[in-house]
Amino acid sequence: MELNFARRFSLILPVIFLLCTAQGHAQWQRVTSLSAASTMLVEMNAEGVLCCVPYGNDGLYISTDGGDSWTHQTDLEDRLIRNVELSRGDLLIHIGDSLFVRDGLYGPLAGISSPRDGKIGTFCTDDAENVYVTLVGNPLTDSVYVSSDRGISWQPLTYKFSDDGKKNALLADAAGNLWSHDLYNVGCFNIDTGQWEKLSGLGFRSSNVPRIFPDDRGHVYINCEKRIVKHDIATNVNHELFAQEPGSYAVLEFWPTAAGPLLLSYRQNSLSRGMLLRSTDEGVSWSVVDSLLPTQLQFIGEYDGWLYCSTWGQILRTADLGMTFEDCTEGLYTQSVSNFEVRGARVHVMAMRYALSDDGGNTWEYPAYGHGLNPNELQVTADGVAYENRGWLRVSYDSLRTWEEPQEMEQLVDLLALDNVVLASFRDSTLRQSVDQGRTWDIVYRGSALIATLISDGMRIFGTMGDRLLMWDDATAGWNTKPLPYQATEWNAELAVNDSVMLFSEGGTLWTTSDRGDNWSELPLSIPGDLLRSLISSTDGKFAAISERTGNPFFQEYEVLLSLDNGESWDIITGNLPERLNMQRGRVPPCLGFTSPSRLLIDVDDRGLYVRDGLTSVETGVPTHPREPVVELWPTQARSRLNARIETRQDVTVRVHDLAGRQWHSFRASAGTGTHRLDISSWPPGQYYLSIEAEDGLLVRSFAVLR
């Protein structure tokens, strides 16, 4: 059983739970001009219809014109889509452990009954409109079933590769043969004998399920992680076409083109660029087509003379076997924006490919590809030089296409790249600077503790060093220190400054100083959360930050904050940001940036970049009414129960209904915080609604049970 949570709240009669949002004020807008999709799954059928599922479960995107334009199926947002295929013009979608069919490309979604009411592991279709599935779980007598009537009846194909159907990949070729393979075996279902025949002599063991490519000449190409093997079915002879050297990093990506040549894409290690190789003699020899690809390519399919492939950041097509590529990402607006950097109106986005805006995020250009970059620590100066902190330093002088690594630059802690000087702190507590674009470095300060944080307001430079504030003193032309009110840690310390005050946050407490660190005073924070993240300031003195609530073991919870009075009071401006702002633990916290005094940018996990204009006034204050209840839902490890953590300021009634209005559970929750366990073992799959009823309002939370 899997649980899929739509984490957005729907407020009905929002009186007591209202966060004082006034009509007519600015809301967050998604930056749809930034086209840098992070593709998780891309499939294409023989008619050239492309289906793309981006990272973050942002629904399904479909292109019927070869990638020139895309439509977004928003009803599949936050659904765990495992695979997509087109059959008889309909869309078959593997969601969770179940199979669904969509009438045409855009019709209603309906479930397909599985054999023995089992959980679907993998599936495929063939040209005869049959559907093949494997089941997950034990015990299993058969692992592959076929249906010719969309799940009304199923017939077993009596062979089992493994006890876990998710490790059985299925493929139906143009000749009507069914292929199946797991981590160790490859087999073909013989139509004449009605039996499975296992290919012998392959001798591979893989951590990934291999990919197979049967042709119409009695051969099958097998891509087994580090090797490419051509198997002659009639003679049962294997020919090795390519093998990586020991210690090589990347999984091979292979494609036998319709025109005859073989293509191969891989990376030698995690830091290298992608290579594209081509063979015109069945793998006897290989020539390099391109050795400076942004990453290795993942081949999708061929249609109308085009070969389609994808990278982490985009979908590409080529008509000349990789000599040149066209971008098919226009209109595919979902991005995995890991982080970004703001320098005035210039915005550098570190997504799956590097993007640059010179007008505060309105228009974008893509001077290079960003795959493989450290999303937290990429800084690009006005002269176009890029500095990347990986725990050591890498520098690029050609728009991130190639990289150099200065010597003796290991154990890097923090990096501050200004337009005329670059500063870096190290684990030996030294501060070093470079005035020649990172080529040579000099020690300018030896600290008494780790220098964890470096910031600049354009004129001054500050840092945190244990319980000391480090700063450059213009009067003495040297580095001075003053006491900090609390020990600064490497991961939680935040420092920001405007023309009037400096703010320092550590451990959930906020301090301010108006005399450059001589005296500090604590500021009361009447906001939800345990930590402050991404503390920044604008050129006109505003402060913005992210508050983080750390109590949920499965999800982080964030609010976006704004202060117009030097941190004395804070306003919640989270507003209409999507619930993906509250993301799974272990991910990079959201990043904030002012591109002008009235414009604020934020990255929302896999939903991309959002912008908010009109910050000259604030529409939401620290709420005078009680804050809406906090609801957290997560399954137990056995998936038979659902934990519901409810935090409320008054007694409430909690009910769970399905789409038909049937009540499945109800209980009374007292004021305060409590965790309640719901037995869902007997609940059928479907959409459910958890409602919290209070005296003056109703809050509804939806979730889905998938089997």
XYZ file of C-alpha atoms in Angstrom:
707
model
C 0.000 0.000 0.000
C 1.259 3.466 -0.782
C -0.002 6.783 0.391
C 0.029 9.836 -1.781
C -0.575 13.128 -0.035
C -1.879 16.275 -1.687
C -0.391 18.609 0.890
C -2.366 21.699 -0.075
C -5.013 22.954 2.352
C -8.464 23.965 1.218
C -9.987 26.546 3.529
C -13.773 26.771 3.785
C -15.301 29.619 5.790
C -11.799 30.849 6.663
C -12.479 32.978 9.714
C -10.442 31.748 12.633
C -7.825 30.011 10.454
C -7.297 32.946 8.124
C -3.767 34.359 7.948
C -5.089 37.887 7.463
C -4.581 37.849 3.683
C -6.132 40.936 2.124
C -7.592 41.013 -1.367
C -5.790 42.874 -4.089
C -2.271 42.285 -2.821
C 0.461 40.591 -4.807
C 0.751 36.823 -4.835
C 3.555 34.487 -5.835
C 3.814 33.762 -9.554
C 5.639 30.859 -11.088
C 8.499 31.891 -13.368
C 7.294 29.993 -16.423
C 9.798 31.754 -18.670
C 12.482 29.565 -17.089
C 12.447 26.404 -19.186
C 14.779 23.940 -17.511
C 12.854 20.756 -16.945
C 14.280 17.966 -14.829
C 13.100 14.840 -16.568
C 12.600 11.637 -14.617
C 10.774 9.580 -17.231
C 10.379 10.220 -20.954
C 8.578 7.781 -23.265
C 7.733 7.994 -26.985
C 5.505 5.809 -29.159
C 5.787 4.958 -32.847
C 3.667 7.992 -33.791
C 6.088 10.384 -32.119
C 3.929 11.233 -29.094
C 6.178 12.161 -26.170
C 5.200 11.666 -22.521
C 7.352 13.258 -19.829
C 7.165 12.880 -16.049
C 9.447 15.450 -14.386
C 11.119 14.971 -11.049
C 8.959 15.913 -8.103
C 5.810 14.137 -9.362
C 4.614 17.307 -11.066
C 2.105 15.488 -13.224
C 2.385 14.348 -16.824
C 3.435 16.438 -19.830
C 2.456 15.347 -23.361
C 3.723 16.537 -26.737
C 2.014 15.452 -29.967
C 4.287 17.473 -32.271
C 7.684 15.985 -31.544
C 8.498 18.206 -28.602
C 7.633 21.570 -30.165
C 4.888 22.194 -27.578
C 3.659 20.545 -24.381
C 0.422 20.192 -22.438
C 0.340 19.578 -18.691
C -2.016 17.048 -17.065
C -2.340 18.689 -13.676
C -4.694 16.046 -12.267
C -1.684 13.726 -11.986
C 0.362 16.078 -9.807
C 1.841 14.430 -6.720
C 1.054 10.945 -8.070
C 3.865 8.398 -8.104
C 4.025 7.731 -11.867
C 6.330 4.789 -12.590
C 5.764 4.265 -16.310
C 3.628 5.433 -19.237
C 2.719 3.720 -22.526
C 0.305 4.431 -25.376
C -1.986 1.641 -26.577
C -4.850 1.919 -29.085
C -4.541 5.669 -28.763
C -5.157 5.466 -25.017
C -2.709 6.248 -22.264
C -1.725 3.473 -19.842
C -0.161 4.821 -16.654
C 1.512 2.865 -13.871
C 0.789 4.829 -10.670
C 2.090 3.430 -7.414
C 1.356 -0.309 -7.558
C -1.716 -0.005 -9.806
C -2.404 0.362 -13.503
C -4.703 3.029 -14.951
C -5.988 3.850 -18.420
C -6.840 7.290 -19.804
C -9.320 7.456 -22.677
C -7.255 9.024 -25.429
C -4.551 11.372 -24.261
C -6.742 13.661 -22.184
C -9.825 11.664 -21.153
C -10.877 10.525 -17.682
C -8.643 8.203 -15.679
C -9.922 4.704 -14.823
C -8.333 1.829 -12.949
C -7.449 -1.529 -14.524
C -8.007 -4.615 -12.392
C -4.797 -6.518 -11.771
C -4.452 -10.325 -11.848
C -5.114 -11.903 -8.470
C -5.660 -8.348 -7.137
C -1.882 -8.104 -6.911
C 0.420 -5.115 -6.990
C 1.800 -4.223 -10.398
C 5.589 -4.342 -10.632
C 6.178 -3.518 -14.318
C 4.060 -3.520 -17.466
C 4.262 -3.154 -21.234
C 1.985 -3.323 -24.286
C 2.448 -4.729 -27.790
C 1.174 -3.896 -31.262
C -1.635 -6.439 -30.839
C -3.028 -4.353 -27.968
C -2.132 -6.889 -25.293
C -1.079 -5.703 -21.845
C 1.631 -7.602 -19.958
C 2.292 -7.147 -16.240
C 4.478 -8.529 -13.487
C 3.340 -8.722 -9.886
C 5.143 -7.714 -6.718
C 5.215 -9.788 -3.561
C 5.474 -13.376 -2.390
C 4.491 -16.081 -2.831
C 4.026 -15.923 -6.614
C 3.434 -18.891 -8.902
C 3.782 -16.785 -12.037
C 5.340 -13.395 -12.504
C 4.065 -12.393 -15.966
C 0.398 -12.105 -16.970
C -1.199 -11.015 -20.242
C -4.609 -9.444 -20.901
C -6.194 -8.695 -24.268
C -9.278 -6.980 -22.801
C -7.807 -4.279 -20.565
C -7.761 -6.309 -17.372
C -11.157 -8.028 -17.552
C -9.338 -11.357 -17.765
C -5.687 -12.341 -17.327
C -3.686 -15.359 -18.502
C -0.388 -16.416 -16.907
C 2.795 -16.943 -18.897
C 4.329 -19.617 -16.699
C 7.828 -18.417 -15.947
C 9.324 -16.519 -13.064
C 12.640 -14.679 -13.151
C 12.617 -13.292 -9.630
C 10.347 -13.009 -6.623
C 10.189 -9.240 -6.997
C 8.236 -8.223 -10.067
C 9.711 -4.722 -9.942
C 13.014 -6.254 -11.071
C 11.352 -7.890 -14.102
C 11.463 -5.461 -17.020
C 9.136 -6.232 -19.933
C 9.433 -5.357 -23.613
C 7.243 -6.353 -26.571
C 9.077 -5.994 -29.897
C 7.705 -5.246 -33.363
C 7.792 -8.957 -34.283
C 5.339 -9.811 -31.513
C 7.869 -11.367 -29.155
C 7.792 -10.652 -25.446
C 11.103 -10.104 -23.675
C 11.663 -10.119 -19.932
C 14.806 -9.621 -17.909
C 15.889 -9.182 -14.315
C 19.281 -8.494 -12.741
C 20.817 -11.738 -14.013
C 18.770 -13.218 -16.869
C 17.252 -12.292 -20.217
C 14.483 -14.383 -21.766
C 12.085 -14.382 -24.705
C 8.586 -15.854 -24.845
C 8.433 -18.190 -27.846
C 5.062 -17.811 -29.544
C 5.306 -21.201 -31.300
C 6.103 -23.257 -28.185
C 4.350 -21.087 -25.622
C 7.432 -21.278 -23.434
C 10.070 -18.919 -22.132
C 13.579 -19.386 -23.504
C 16.415 -17.980 -21.446
C 19.439 -16.547 -23.232
C 22.541 -18.291 -21.924
C 26.184 -17.392 -21.669
C 25.700 -13.734 -20.822
C 27.497 -14.030 -17.497
C 26.573 -10.637 -16.089
C 25.519 -9.469 -12.685
C 24.137 -5.977 -12.491
C 22.956 -3.566 -9.839
C 20.525 -2.165 -12.426
C 18.060 -4.031 -14.620
C 19.711 -4.160 -18.073
C 18.083 -2.731 -21.175
C 17.522 -4.909 -24.225
C 17.157 -3.949 -27.899
C 15.964 -6.814 -30.139
C 16.292 -6.214 -33.881
C 14.538 -7.877 -36.835
C 17.610 -9.911 -37.870
C 17.713 -12.452 -35.057
C 19.879 -10.439 -32.672
C 19.332 -8.748 -29.360
C 21.560 -5.997 -27.990
C 21.925 -6.028 -24.217
C 23.047 -2.958 -22.285
C 24.251 -4.316 -18.963
C 25.512 -1.331 -16.987
C 29.226 -1.588 -17.893
C 29.006 -3.707 -21.059
C 27.239 -3.800 -24.419
C 26.639 -7.355 -25.680
C 25.179 -8.489 -29.012
C 23.501 -11.894 -28.708
C 22.817 -14.096 -31.750
C 19.619 -15.942 -30.899
C 20.056 -18.751 -33.464
C 23.632 -19.669 -32.504
C 23.421 -18.583 -28.849
C 26.716 -16.716 -29.319
C 27.551 -13.444 -27.564
C 29.711 -10.678 -28.995
C 30.974 -7.965 -26.665
C 30.747 -4.599 -28.429
C 31.966 -2.299 -25.669
C 33.157 -2.516 -22.076
C 34.088 0.250 -19.675
C 37.436 0.306 -17.989
C 37.563 -0.853 -14.343
C 36.642 1.956 -11.993
C 34.572 3.834 -14.568
C 31.726 5.808 -13.071
C 28.702 5.980 -15.310
C 26.141 3.506 -16.556
C 26.305 3.151 -20.327
C 23.486 4.509 -22.485
C 23.147 2.646 -25.790
C 20.999 2.948 -28.911
C 21.011 0.939 -32.184
C 19.721 3.502 -34.697
C 17.273 2.695 -37.474
C 19.882 3.866 -39.989
C 22.344 1.216 -38.779
C 25.072 2.956 -36.727
C 25.277 2.274 -33.006
C 25.409 5.161 -30.526
C 26.883 5.049 -27.048
C 26.878 7.747 -24.357
C 28.650 7.708 -20.990
C 30.820 9.645 -18.564
C 34.201 8.416 -17.364
C 33.690 9.782 -13.849
C 31.359 12.007 -11.839
C 33.263 15.192 -12.733
C 33.803 14.609 -16.450
C 31.660 15.780 -19.334
C 29.533 13.355 -21.293
C 30.912 11.522 -24.321
C 28.979 10.409 -27.400
C 30.508 7.560 -29.432
C 29.406 6.069 -32.753
C 30.142 2.755 -34.449
C 29.392 1.938 -38.095
C 30.853 -1.597 -37.985
C 28.740 -3.284 -35.291
C 30.992 -2.288 -32.438
C 34.347 -3.316 -33.918
C 35.508 0.295 -33.655
C 34.099 3.449 -32.075
C 34.646 7.098 -32.992
C 34.040 10.130 -30.783
C 31.153 12.305 -31.961
C 31.274 14.762 -29.030
C 33.398 14.710 -25.882
C 31.997 17.859 -24.260
C 28.339 17.033 -23.719
C 26.817 18.461 -20.521
C 26.208 14.922 -19.287
C 25.546 11.514 -20.714
C 22.477 11.201 -22.902
C 19.530 8.910 -22.283
C 18.081 7.705 -25.582
C 14.285 7.746 -25.933
C 13.361 6.691 -29.470
C 13.208 7.614 -33.157
C 10.461 9.199 -35.213
C 10.315 10.932 -38.599
C 14.093 11.052 -39.010
C 14.747 12.397 -35.514
C 16.481 10.599 -32.662
C 15.164 11.805 -29.296
C 17.196 11.725 -26.104
C 17.154 13.393 -22.719
C 19.573 14.749 -20.179
C 18.826 15.640 -16.591
C 17.956 19.134 -17.723
C 16.177 18.891 -21.057
C 14.878 16.826 -23.962
C 16.911 16.966 -27.180
C 16.542 15.673 -30.722
C 19.091 15.151 -33.485
C 18.718 14.468 -37.215
C 22.423 13.777 -37.827
C 23.217 11.113 -35.220
C 24.463 13.508 -32.590
C 26.432 16.026 -34.629
C 23.905 18.752 -33.739
C 20.968 18.893 -31.321
C 17.720 20.826 -31.050
C 16.044 21.660 -27.741
C 12.549 20.239 -27.176
C 12.145 21.703 -23.696
C 10.320 24.898 -24.671
C 6.957 24.844 -22.918
C 8.033 22.201 -20.416
C 8.141 24.499 -17.430
C 8.780 22.206 -14.506
C 12.223 22.725 -13.063
C 14.278 21.292 -10.275
C 15.814 24.580 -9.186
C 18.282 23.495 -6.549
C 19.473 26.972 -5.742
C 20.122 30.362 -7.264
C 22.282 33.416 -6.721
C 21.204 37.047 -7.043
C 23.554 39.914 -7.915
C 21.354 42.947 -8.359
C 18.955 42.237 -11.214
C 21.151 39.385 -12.463
C 19.976 35.927 -11.404
C 22.067 32.776 -11.795
C 19.938 29.639 -11.482
C 21.540 26.326 -10.673
C 18.906 23.963 -12.024
C 19.518 20.805 -14.020
C 21.049 23.229 -16.482
C 22.551 26.602 -15.728
C 20.327 29.584 -16.566
C 20.974 33.328 -16.471
C 18.600 36.291 -16.261
C 19.662 39.935 -16.445
C 16.221 41.408 -15.733
C 15.235 39.897 -12.412
C 13.828 36.663 -13.821
C 11.641 37.925 -16.679
C 13.739 36.465 -19.524
C 16.419 33.787 -19.532
C 19.374 32.541 -21.500
C 21.278 29.280 -21.173
C 24.996 29.902 -21.731
C 25.959 26.423 -20.538
C 24.617 23.280 -18.948
C 24.612 22.864 -15.203
C 24.425 19.122 -14.667
C 26.920 17.936 -12.094
C 27.172 21.312 -10.392
C 26.983 21.677 -6.636
C 23.652 23.500 -6.293
C 24.562 25.176 -3.010
C 27.870 26.710 -3.878
C 28.008 28.033 -7.436
C 28.850 31.729 -7.776
C 29.323 33.596 -11.052
C 30.948 37.042 -11.127
C 30.309 39.882 -13.562
C 33.215 38.801 -15.774
C 31.583 35.409 -16.318
C 34.003 33.394 -14.203
C 32.236 30.626 -12.247
C 33.407 29.325 -8.878
C 32.080 26.059 -7.475
C 32.575 24.837 -3.919
C 32.558 21.031 -3.722
C 34.556 20.937 -0.519
C 37.345 21.873 -2.894
C 37.369 24.589 -5.552
C 36.621 24.350 -9.257
C 36.827 27.378 -11.565
C 35.419 27.804 -15.083
C 36.513 30.576 -17.444
C 34.323 29.569 -20.433
C 30.699 29.695 -19.233
C 30.850 26.445 -17.268
C 31.890 24.301 -20.244
C 35.278 23.236 -18.886
C 36.698 23.389 -15.370
C 40.054 23.831 -13.697
C 40.969 22.881 -10.134
C 43.562 25.145 -8.454
C 46.103 23.249 -6.398
C 45.982 23.148 -2.608
C 42.331 24.165 -2.554
C 40.928 21.195 -0.643
C 39.005 21.370 2.649
C 37.051 24.404 1.457
C 34.308 25.602 3.838
C 32.740 28.760 2.415
C 33.253 30.879 -0.667
C 32.536 34.547 -1.376
C 33.100 35.576 -4.992
C 33.095 39.359 -5.419
C 33.718 41.042 -8.729
C 37.282 42.080 -7.882
C 38.340 39.521 -5.290
C 37.419 35.995 -4.233
C 37.558 34.971 -0.565
C 37.531 31.402 0.716
C 37.589 29.921 4.217
C 39.164 26.554 4.993
C 39.019 23.883 7.657
C 42.421 24.930 8.924
C 40.694 28.191 10.027
C 42.460 30.268 7.384
C 40.901 32.908 5.146
C 42.437 33.177 1.684
C 41.925 35.552 -1.203
C 42.534 35.558 -4.941
C 42.776 38.649 -7.127
C 43.478 36.768 -10.385
C 40.206 34.859 -10.870
C 41.111 31.974 -8.614
C 44.461 31.082 -10.177
C 46.620 31.950 -7.157
C 45.697 32.342 -3.497
C 47.185 34.099 -0.476
C 46.375 33.639 3.212
C 45.007 36.934 4.535
C 43.859 35.832 7.993
C 44.449 32.939 10.408
C 41.421 32.480 12.626
C 41.037 31.035 16.085
C 38.114 28.835 14.961
C 36.396 27.667 11.810
C 35.209 30.577 9.643
C 31.808 29.162 8.747
C 29.943 32.005 7.039
C 31.096 34.775 4.691
C 28.803 37.586 3.462
C 29.136 40.999 1.848
C 26.773 43.910 1.352
C 28.810 45.114 -1.608
C 31.003 47.403 0.500
C 31.799 45.454 3.663
C 32.767 41.841 4.376
C 31.659 39.884 7.442
C 32.035 36.338 8.687
C 31.268 34.101 11.662
C 34.165 32.433 13.492
C 33.046 30.408 16.478
C 31.800 32.955 19.019
C 33.396 35.879 17.148
C 32.244 38.171 14.365
C 34.946 38.627 11.733
C 34.939 41.845 9.695
C 37.149 43.922 7.479
C 37.965 47.289 9.067
C 38.430 50.051 6.496
C 40.027 52.375 9.039
C 42.849 50.016 9.933
C 42.864 48.165 6.603
C 42.813 44.873 8.463
C 40.614 42.129 9.900
C 39.049 42.641 13.316
C 36.812 40.487 15.504
C 34.066 41.248 17.998
C 32.018 38.949 20.249
C 28.961 37.159 18.911
C 26.049 36.562 21.289
C 26.120 32.814 20.571
C 28.477 30.171 19.183
C 28.055 30.052 15.398
C 27.845 26.589 13.841
C 28.705 25.660 10.290
C 25.180 24.606 9.310
C 22.752 26.843 11.215
C 24.382 30.273 11.509
C 22.789 33.049 9.417
C 24.121 36.579 9.016
C 22.612 39.546 7.127
C 23.226 43.297 7.149
C 21.673 46.515 5.862
C 22.711 50.145 6.311
C 21.277 50.304 9.838
C 21.641 46.954 11.570
C 23.128 43.498 11.375
C 21.080 40.387 12.160
C 22.553 37.129 13.446
C 20.568 33.913 13.849
C 21.656 30.664 15.466
C 19.674 27.855 17.049
C 16.305 29.517 16.478
C 17.238 32.798 18.203
C 17.645 36.135 16.432
C 19.946 38.956 17.591
C 20.516 42.456 16.262
C 23.283 45.045 16.507
C 23.273 48.640 15.315
C 26.937 49.367 16.130
C 28.675 46.707 14.025
C 28.846 44.112 16.743
C 29.750 46.148 19.849
C 26.374 45.438 21.469
C 23.829 42.747 20.679
C 20.197 42.439 21.755
C 17.819 39.543 21.285
C 14.759 40.057 19.091
C 11.530 38.219 19.984
C 10.363 35.925 17.187
C 6.592 35.423 17.356
C 6.612 33.186 14.282
C 6.303 29.434 13.769
C 9.511 27.468 13.354
C 12.667 26.394 15.117
C 15.377 27.770 12.800
C 15.875 30.672 10.421
C 17.263 29.906 6.958
C 18.272 32.048 3.972
C 18.433 35.296 5.952
C 18.984 38.094 3.395
C 18.591 41.863 3.023
C 17.539 44.136 0.165
C 19.207 47.336 -0.969
C 16.519 49.444 0.735
C 16.843 47.660 4.079
C 14.201 44.928 4.020
C 15.029 41.535 5.508
C 13.630 38.210 4.331
C 14.102 34.725 5.730
C 12.749 31.185 5.818
C 11.503 29.775 9.116
C 11.944 26.025 9.469
C 9.952 23.737 11.729
C 12.079 20.676 12.529
C 9.684 18.437 14.476
C 8.317 16.361 11.578
C 10.513 13.296 10.972
C 9.426 13.017 7.333
C 8.923 16.548 6.020
C 10.428 19.955 6.576
C 7.922 22.768 7.091
C 8.737 26.285 5.954
C 7.242 29.768 6.060
C 8.526 32.759 4.088
C 9.065 35.829 6.284
C 9.541 39.526 5.577
C 10.551 42.360 7.899
C 10.212 46.068 7.117
C 11.565 47.309 10.466
C 15.063 45.845 10.825
C 13.857 42.531 12.210
C 11.719 43.969 15.014
C 8.627 42.255 13.569
C 8.114 39.674 10.854
C 5.271 38.996 8.455
C 4.375 35.644 6.947
C 4.212 35.977 3.159
C 4.107 32.280 2.232
C 0.714 32.952 0.652
C -0.108 30.801 -2.362
C 3.220 28.988 -2.684
C 2.702 25.279 -3.464
C 2.942 22.717 -0.704
C 6.119 21.344 -2.272
C 7.754 24.123 -0.263
C 7.358 21.662 2.614
C 9.566 18.959 1.213
C 11.102 15.694 2.282
C 13.914 15.721 4.780
C 17.458 15.692 3.509
C 16.871 18.159 0.674
C 18.439 21.592 0.345
C 16.333 24.282 2.116
C 14.648 26.908 -0.062
C 16.727 29.820 -1.279
C 15.638 33.484 -1.270
C 16.914 36.458 -3.235
C 15.971 40.107 -3.786
C 16.413 41.213 -7.404
C 15.062 44.667 -6.532
C 13.643 46.260 -3.364
C 10.144 45.165 -4.428
C 10.862 41.742 -6.000
C 11.644 38.524 -4.139
C 12.524 35.137 -5.662
C 12.247 31.693 -4.063
C 12.899 28.164 -5.307
C 10.263 25.564 -4.433
C 11.857 22.118 -4.629
C 10.845 20.501 -7.947
C 8.207 23.139 -8.742
C 10.796 25.638 -9.920
C 11.256 29.341 -9.333
C 8.579 31.707 -7.976
C 8.597 35.498 -7.910
C 6.689 38.008 -5.786
C 6.453 41.671 -6.745
C 5.029 44.650 -4.906
C 6.853 44.229 -1.593
C 6.612 47.936 -0.775
C 3.878 47.015 1.700
C 3.007 43.816 3.492
C -0.441 42.257 3.475
C 0.063 39.620 6.159
C 1.208 40.199 9.691
C 1.990 37.824 12.476
C -1.604 36.611 12.780
C -3.759 38.129 15.459
C -6.179 35.232 15.016
C -5.013 31.763 15.960
C -2.956 30.184 13.218
C -4.615 27.460 11.170
C -4.115 23.942 12.529
C -0.964 22.135 11.487
C -1.652 18.696 10.008
C 1.038 16.138 9.170
C 0.222 12.761 7.641
C 2.607 9.881 7.124
C 2.230 6.091 6.915
C 3.694 3.602 9.357
C 6.404 1.329 8.070
C 3.887 -1.470 7.559
C 1.716 0.939 5.526
C -1.405 -0.402 7.240
C -1.788 2.596 9.513
C -1.705 6.329 8.986
C -0.218 8.709 11.523
C -1.933 12.083 11.830
C -0.128 14.740 13.850
C -2.505 17.621 14.617
C -1.519 20.885 16.250
C -4.427 23.184 17.107
C -5.228 25.983 19.532
C -8.719 24.735 20.310
C -10.621 21.456 20.537
C -11.600 20.193 17.084
C -13.470 17.296 15.499
C -11.581 15.290 12.878
C -13.408 13.239 10.239
C -12.257 11.242 7.196
C -14.573 10.859 4.174
C -14.158 9.392 0.715
C -15.304 10.926 -2.556
C -18.762 9.420 -2.126
C -19.172 11.096 1.256
C -18.836 7.901 3.279
C -17.240 8.488 6.677
C -14.330 6.142 7.435
C -13.049 7.564 10.701
C -13.737 10.314 13.239
C -12.282 11.427 16.542
C -12.007 14.453 18.814
C -8.629 16.203 19.097
C -7.932 18.396 22.097
C -6.129 21.721 21.946
C -2.381 21.300 21.700
C -0.315 18.815 19.731
C -1.090 15.116 19.442
C -0.412 12.201 17.115
C -3.309 9.918 16.192
C -3.037 6.553 14.444
C -5.671 5.546 11.880
C -6.121 1.917 10.836
C -6.394 2.016 7.029
C -5.678 -1.656 6.321
C -9.240 -2.260 5.105
C -9.680 1.002 3.208
C -10.019 0.575 -0.575
C -7.737 2.603 -2.841
C -8.970 6.058 -3.674
C -9.076 9.699 -2.660
C -9.887 10.624 0.946
C -10.458 13.891 2.769
C -9.456 14.626 6.344
C -11.492 17.535 7.689
C -10.886 19.478 10.884
C -14.044 21.114 12.209
C -13.758 24.024 14.640
C -16.276 26.543 15.904
C -15.602 29.121 13.212
C -14.274 27.228 10.240
C -13.373 24.033 8.446
C -9.979 22.917 7.142
C -9.796 20.056 4.635
C -6.729 17.991 3.738
C -6.774 15.415 0.922
C -4.710 12.272 0.540
C -4.862 9.099 -1.512
C -4.493 5.427 -0.669
C -2.851 3.514 -3.516
C -2.659 -0.261 -3.679
